[in-house]
PDB file of C-alpha atoms in Angstrom:
ATOM      1  CA  MET C 262     115.699 127.484 124.907  1.00 43.00           C
ATOM      2  CA  ILE C 263     115.598 130.628 127.015  1.00 46.00           C
ATOM      3  CA  PHE C 264     113.800 130.407 130.347  1.00 46.00           C
ATOM      4  CA  GLN C 265     112.102 133.241 132.190  1.00 52.00           C
ATOM      5  CA  MET C 266     111.295 133.569 135.903  1.00 51.00           C
ATOM      6  CA  SER C 267     107.727 132.473 135.072  1.00 72.00           C
ATOM      7  CA  ASP C 268     109.027 129.161 133.692  1.00 87.00           C
ATOM      8  CA  PHE C 269     108.566 126.081 135.834  1.00 91.00           C
ATOM      9  CA  ILE C 270     109.582 122.473 135.510  1.00 92.00           C
ATOM     10  CA  VAL C 271     106.738 120.262 136.706  1.00 92.00           C
ATOM     11  CA  THR C 272     107.499 116.581 137.246  1.00 91.00           C
ATOM     12  CA  LEU C 273     104.505 114.251 137.232  1.00 89.00           C
ATOM     13  CA  ASN C 274     104.841 110.461 137.005  1.00 85.00           C
ATOM     14  CA  LYS C 275     108.592 110.883 136.303  1.00 86.00           C
ATOM     15  CA  LYS C 276     107.839 112.987 133.224  1.00 92.00           C
ATOM     16  CA  LYS C 277     109.024 116.591 133.146  1.00 92.00           C
ATOM     17  CA  ARG C 278     106.954 119.348 131.601  1.00 93.00           C
ATOM     18  CA  ILE C 279     107.969 122.940 130.932  1.00 92.00           C
ATOM     19  CA  ILE C 280     105.203 125.262 132.084  1.00 92.00           C
ATOM     20  CA  LYS C 281     105.406 128.921 131.153  1.00 91.00           C
ATOM     21  CA  ILE C 282     102.948 131.460 132.495  1.00 88.00           C
ATOM     22  CA  ILE C 283     102.339 133.873 129.647  1.00 89.00           C
ATOM     23  CA  ASN C 284      99.605 135.907 131.343  1.00 88.00           C
ATOM     24  CA  GLU C 285      96.691 135.363 133.748  1.00 84.00           C
ATOM     25  CA  GLU C 286      94.692 133.470 131.127  1.00 89.00           C
ATOM     26  CA  THR C 287      97.354 131.772 129.021  1.00 90.00           C
ATOM     27  CA  VAL C 288     100.043 129.209 129.750  1.00 90.00           C
ATOM     28  CA  SER C 289     102.398 127.211 127.598  1.00 91.00           C
ATOM     29  CA  ILE C 290     102.825 123.508 128.354  1.00 90.00           C
ATOM     30  CA  ASP C 291     105.813 122.098 126.465  1.00 93.00           C
ATOM     31  CA  ASN C 292     105.442 124.963 123.953  1.00 92.00           C
ATOM     32  CA  LYS C 293     101.714 124.306 123.422  1.00 93.00           C
ATOM     33  CA  ILE C 294      99.599 127.391 124.185  1.00 92.00           C
ATOM     34  CA  VAL C 295      96.605 126.676 126.429  1.00 90.00           C
ATOM     35  CA  SER C 296      93.856 129.037 127.643  1.00 92.00           C
ATOM     36  CA  VAL C 297      93.105 128.653 131.347  1.00 91.00           C
ATOM     37  CA  ASP C 298      90.804 130.176 133.901  1.00 92.00           C
ATOM     38  CA  LEU C 299      91.668 129.437 137.533  1.00 90.00           C
ATOM     39  CA  SER C 300      89.220 130.075 140.365  1.00 92.00           C
ATOM     40  CA  LYS C 301      90.154 129.548 143.994  1.00 93.00           C
ATOM     41  CA  VAL C 302      87.242 128.113 145.998  1.00 94.00           C
ATOM     42  CA  ASN C 303      89.205 127.849 149.278  1.00 94.00           C
ATOM     43  CA  ASP C 304      92.788 127.197 150.426  1.00 90.00           C
ATOM     44  CA  TYR C 305      92.699 123.649 149.010  1.00 90.00           C
ATOM     45  CA  LEU C 306      90.068 123.593 146.288  1.00 92.00           C
ATOM     46  CA  TYR C 307      90.392 125.132 142.834  1.00 92.00           C
ATOM     47  CA  LEU C 308      88.303 125.112 139.700  1.00 93.00           C
ATOM     48  CA  ILE C 309      90.361 125.271 136.545  1.00 91.00           C
ATOM     49  CA  LYS C 310      88.941 125.689 133.082  1.00 92.00           C
ATOM     50  CA  VAL C 311      91.212 124.418 130.315  1.00 88.00           C
ATOM     51  CA  GLY C 312      89.731 125.037 126.906  1.00 82.00           C
ATOM     52  CA  ASN C 313      86.068 124.038 127.289  1.00 87.00           C
ATOM     53  CA  LYS C 314      86.566 121.618 130.202  1.00 91.00           C
ATOM     54  CA  VAL C 315      86.267 122.493 133.889  1.00 92.00           C
ATOM     55  CA  TYR C 316      88.249 120.495 136.462  1.00 91.00           C
ATOM     56  CA  GLU C 317      87.916 120.453 140.236  1.00 93.00           C
ATOM     57  CA  ILE C 318      91.339 120.095 141.850  1.00 93.00           C
ATOM     58  CA  THR C 319      92.030 119.574 145.541  1.00 94.00           C
ATOM     59  CA  THR C 320      95.632 120.383 146.482  1.00 92.00           C
ATOM     60  CA  THR C 321      97.886 119.733 149.448  1.00 92.00           C
ATOM     61  CA  LYS C 322     101.365 121.208 149.805  1.00 90.00           C
ATOM     62  CA  LEU C 323     103.678 118.393 150.962  1.00 91.00           C
ATOM     63  CA  SER C 324     106.923 120.373 151.074  1.00 90.00           C
ATOM     64  CA  ASN C 325     108.525 123.453 149.580  1.00 88.00           C
ATOM     65  CA  GLU C 326     108.291 122.037 146.051  1.00 91.00           C
ATOM     66  CA  LYS C 327     106.110 118.918 146.326  1.00 92.00           C
ATOM     67  CA  TYR C 328     102.351 118.900 146.014  1.00 92.00           C
ATOM     68  CA  SER C 329      99.625 116.297 146.098  1.00 93.00           C
ATOM     69  CA  PHE C 330      96.435 116.867 144.184  1.00 91.00           C
ATOM     70  CA  LEU C 331      93.186 115.063 143.594  1.00 93.00           C
ATOM     71  CA  LEU C 332      91.737 115.295 140.093  1.00 89.00           C
ATOM     72  CA  ASP C 333      88.735 113.272 138.903  1.00 81.00           C
ATOM     73  CA  GLY C 334      89.143 110.831 141.805  1.00 85.00           C
ATOM     74  CA  HIS C 335      92.829 110.205 141.072  1.00 90.00           C
ATOM     75  CA  ASN C 336      95.587 111.268 143.451  1.00 91.00           C
ATOM     76  CA  PHE C 337      98.843 112.615 141.972  1.00 91.00           C
ATOM     77  CA  GLU C 338     102.107 113.848 143.438  1.00 92.00           C
ATOM     78  CA  THR C 339     104.074 116.454 141.590  1.00 94.00           C
ATOM     79  CA  THR C 340     107.248 118.455 142.010  1.00 93.00           C
ATOM     80  CA  VAL C 341     107.260 122.086 140.914  1.00 92.00           C
ATOM     81  CA  ARG C 342     110.574 123.895 140.544  1.00 91.00           C
ATOM     82  CA  THR C 343     111.809 126.984 138.802  1.00 89.00           C
ATOM     83  CA  ASN C 344     114.119 126.207 135.920  1.00 84.00           C
ATOM     84  CA  LEU C 345     117.103 127.442 137.950  1.00 84.00           C
ATOM     85  CA  LYS C 346     116.225 125.170 140.879  1.00 86.00           C
ATOM     86  CA  GLU C 347     115.764 122.192 138.515  1.00 87.00           C
ATOM     87  CA  LYS C 348     119.184 122.809 136.945  1.00 85.00           C
ATOM     88  CA  ALA C 349     120.752 122.980 140.430  1.00 84.00           C
ATOM     89  CA  VAL C 350     119.112 119.686 141.451  1.00 83.00           C
ATOM     90  CA  GLU C 351     120.297 117.993 138.233  1.00 84.00           C
ATOM     91  CA  TYR C 352     123.821 119.348 138.752  1.00 80.00           C
ATOM     92  CA  LEU C 353     123.948 118.018 142.313  1.00 77.00           C
ATOM     93  CA  ARG C 354     122.584 114.624 141.211  1.00 78.00           C
ATOM     94  CA  ASN C 355     125.241 114.355 138.491  1.00 74.00           C
ATOM     95  CA  LYS C 356     127.980 115.523 140.853  1.00 66.00           C
ATOM     96  CA  GLU C 357     126.940 112.869 143.375  1.00 59.00           C
ATOM     97  CA  LYS C 358     127.175 110.200 140.658  1.00 58.00           C
ATOM     98  CA  LEU C 359     130.633 111.422 139.649  1.00 55.00           C
ATOM     99  CA  THR C 360     131.925 111.482 143.218  1.00 53.00           C
ATOM    100  CA  HIS C 361     130.332 108.175 144.201  1.00 58.00           C
ATOM    101  CA  ARG C 362     132.823 105.872 145.818  1.00 70.00           C
ATOM    102  CA  ASP C 363     132.793 102.351 147.168  1.00 86.00           C
ATOM    103  CA  GLU C 364     134.945 101.372 150.097  1.00 90.00           C
ATOM    104  CA  VAL C 365     136.388  97.903 150.474  1.00 92.00           C
ATOM    105  CA  THR C 366     136.526  97.179 154.190  1.00 92.00           C
ATOM    106  CA  ALA C 367     137.970  94.300 156.173  1.00 93.00           C
ATOM    107  CA  PRO C 368     135.104  91.951 157.100  1.00 91.00           C
ATOM    108  CA  MET C 369     137.172  90.708 160.057  1.00 93.00           C
ATOM    109  CA  PRO C 370     140.615  91.325 161.593  1.00 95.00           C
ATOM    110  CA  GLY C 371     143.377  89.781 159.522  1.00 94.00           C
ATOM    111  CA  LEU C 372     146.582  89.994 157.502  1.00 96.00           C
ATOM    112  CA  ILE C 373     146.700  91.302 153.937  1.00 96.00           C
ATOM    113  CA  VAL C 374     148.457  88.467 152.103  1.00 96.00           C
ATOM    114  CA  SER C 375     148.077  89.788 148.565  1.00 96.00           C
ATOM    115  CA  LEU C 376     146.949  93.057 146.970  1.00 96.00           C
ATOM    116  CA  LYS C 377     146.017  92.294 143.369  1.00 95.00           C
ATOM    117  CA  LYS C 378     145.334  95.907 142.403  1.00 93.00           C
ATOM    118  CA  LYS C 379     147.106  99.217 142.971  1.00 94.00           C
ATOM    119  CA  LYS C 380     146.048 102.858 142.868  1.00 95.00           C
ATOM    120  CA  GLY C 381     144.914 103.828 139.365  1.00 95.00           C
ATOM    121  CA  ASP C 382     144.036 100.279 138.277  1.00 95.00           C
ATOM    122  CA  GLU C 383     140.666  99.568 136.696  1.00 94.00           C
ATOM    123  CA  VAL C 384     138.484  97.020 138.449  1.00 93.00           C
ATOM    124  CA  LYS C 385     135.210  95.331 137.532  1.00 91.00           C
ATOM    125  CA  ILE C 386     132.433  94.400 139.919  1.00 88.00           C
ATOM    126  CA  GLY C 387     133.051  90.950 141.401  1.00 89.00           C
ATOM    127  CA  GLU C 388     136.744  90.934 140.434  1.00 92.00           C
ATOM    128  CA  SER C 389     139.202  89.612 143.032  1.00 94.00           C
ATOM    129  CA  ILE C 390     141.158  92.532 144.489  1.00 95.00           C
ATOM    130  CA  LEU C 391     142.915  91.195 147.587  1.00 95.00           C
ATOM    131  CA  ILE C 392     143.473  88.186 149.815  1.00 95.00           C
ATOM    132  CA  LEU C 393     142.925  88.630 153.549  1.00 95.00           C
ATOM    133  CA  GLU C 394     144.119  85.894 155.907  1.00 94.00           C
ATOM    134  CA  ALA C 395     141.990  85.527 159.005  1.00 90.00           C
ATOM    135  CA  MET C 396     141.847  82.627 161.453  1.00 87.00           C
ATOM    136  CA  LYS C 397     144.293  80.678 159.215  1.00 87.00           C
ATOM    137  CA  MET C 398     141.888  80.950 156.265  1.00 91.00           C
ATOM    138  CA  GLU C 399     142.472  82.959 153.102  1.00 93.00           C
ATOM    139  CA  ASN C 400     139.519  85.163 152.146  1.00 92.00           C
ATOM    140  CA  ASP C 401     139.239  86.430 148.580  1.00 93.00           C
ATOM    141  CA  LEU C 402     137.774  89.957 148.758  1.00 93.00           C
ATOM    142  CA  ARG C 403     136.047  91.050 145.561  1.00 91.00           C
ATOM    143  CA  SER C 404     135.201  94.462 144.163  1.00 91.00           C
ATOM    144  CA  PRO C 405     131.743  95.781 145.100  1.00 88.00           C
ATOM    145  CA  ALA C 406     131.725  98.061 142.032  1.00 86.00           C
ATOM    146  CA  THR C 407     133.218  98.772 138.638  1.00 87.00           C
ATOM    147  CA  GLY C 408     135.610 101.708 138.671  1.00 88.00           C
ATOM    148  CA  ILE C 409     139.164 102.820 139.314  1.00 92.00           C
ATOM    149  CA  ILE C 410     141.135 102.248 142.500  1.00 93.00           C
ATOM    150  CA  LYS C 411     141.366 105.761 143.949  1.00 93.00           C
ATOM    151  CA  GLN C 412     143.132 105.026 147.220  1.00 94.00           C
ATOM    152  CA  VAL C 413     144.974 102.106 148.859  1.00 96.00           C
ATOM    153  CA  ASN C 414     145.395 102.469 152.619  1.00 96.00           C
ATOM    154  CA  PHE C 415     147.368  99.299 153.403  1.00 96.00           C
ATOM    155  CA  LYS C 416     150.104  97.173 151.844  1.00 96.00           C
ATOM    156  CA  GLU C 417     150.825  93.462 151.720  1.00 96.00           C
ATOM    157  CA  GLY C 418     151.870  92.188 155.150  1.00 96.00           C
ATOM    158  CA  ASP C 419     149.790  94.776 157.052  1.00 96.00           C
ATOM    159  CA  ASN C 420     147.389  93.706 159.775  1.00 96.00           C
ATOM    160  CA  VAL C 421     143.923  95.238 159.578  1.00 96.00           C
ATOM    161  CA  GLU C 422     141.084  95.518 162.063  1.00 95.00           C
ATOM    162  CA  LYS C 423     137.472  94.663 161.268  1.00 93.00           C
ATOM    163  CA  GLY C 424     135.872  97.557 159.357  1.00 92.00           C
ATOM    164  CA  ALA C 425     139.186  99.122 158.285  1.00 94.00           C
ATOM    165  CA  VAL C 426     138.914 100.778 154.848  1.00 94.00           C
ATOM    166  CA  ILE C 427     141.481  98.901 152.793  1.00 95.00           C
ATOM    167  CA  LEU C 428     140.879 100.660 149.486  1.00 94.00           C
ATOM    168  CA  ILE C 429     138.468 102.996 147.735  1.00 92.00           C
ATOM    169  CA  ILE C 430     137.001 102.520 144.275  1.00 91.00           C
ATOM    170  CA  GLY C 431     135.730 105.637 142.512  1.00 84.00           C
TER     171      GLY C 431
END
């Protein structure tokens, strides 16, 4: 699918629609051609004729790409982005997921008695990954996420302070 500058991605109720402005009287909504006639009453109120129906829409701009509108007594929020902007947002969302990392931190000062995993090992959420001795008690620290151990900052026999990042799961 080739997008033009007049193509927009409109998200309403978590559903994305491709809106293409063909000319002043015609738009395409998900490849369905629709005749429209838009009349601006004031800065917030519009009358829009779609086919044979006329709708009164009150709009409020919430941010650069978010709008709220009132149609037939129902309030809706929508996001309007160019296709390029939508692709950039999706890319950044996916990149954030790929670079997500969970840190395993020391809940209290103590001594690392046993490291059960090393860098590169796979770990599942809830799996025991190390034993931390604190106040003469052994504490079994478990993985907060499923992933791969990306970094180990301490070794067995090291003392750690409360909040120290012991290892990172990515």
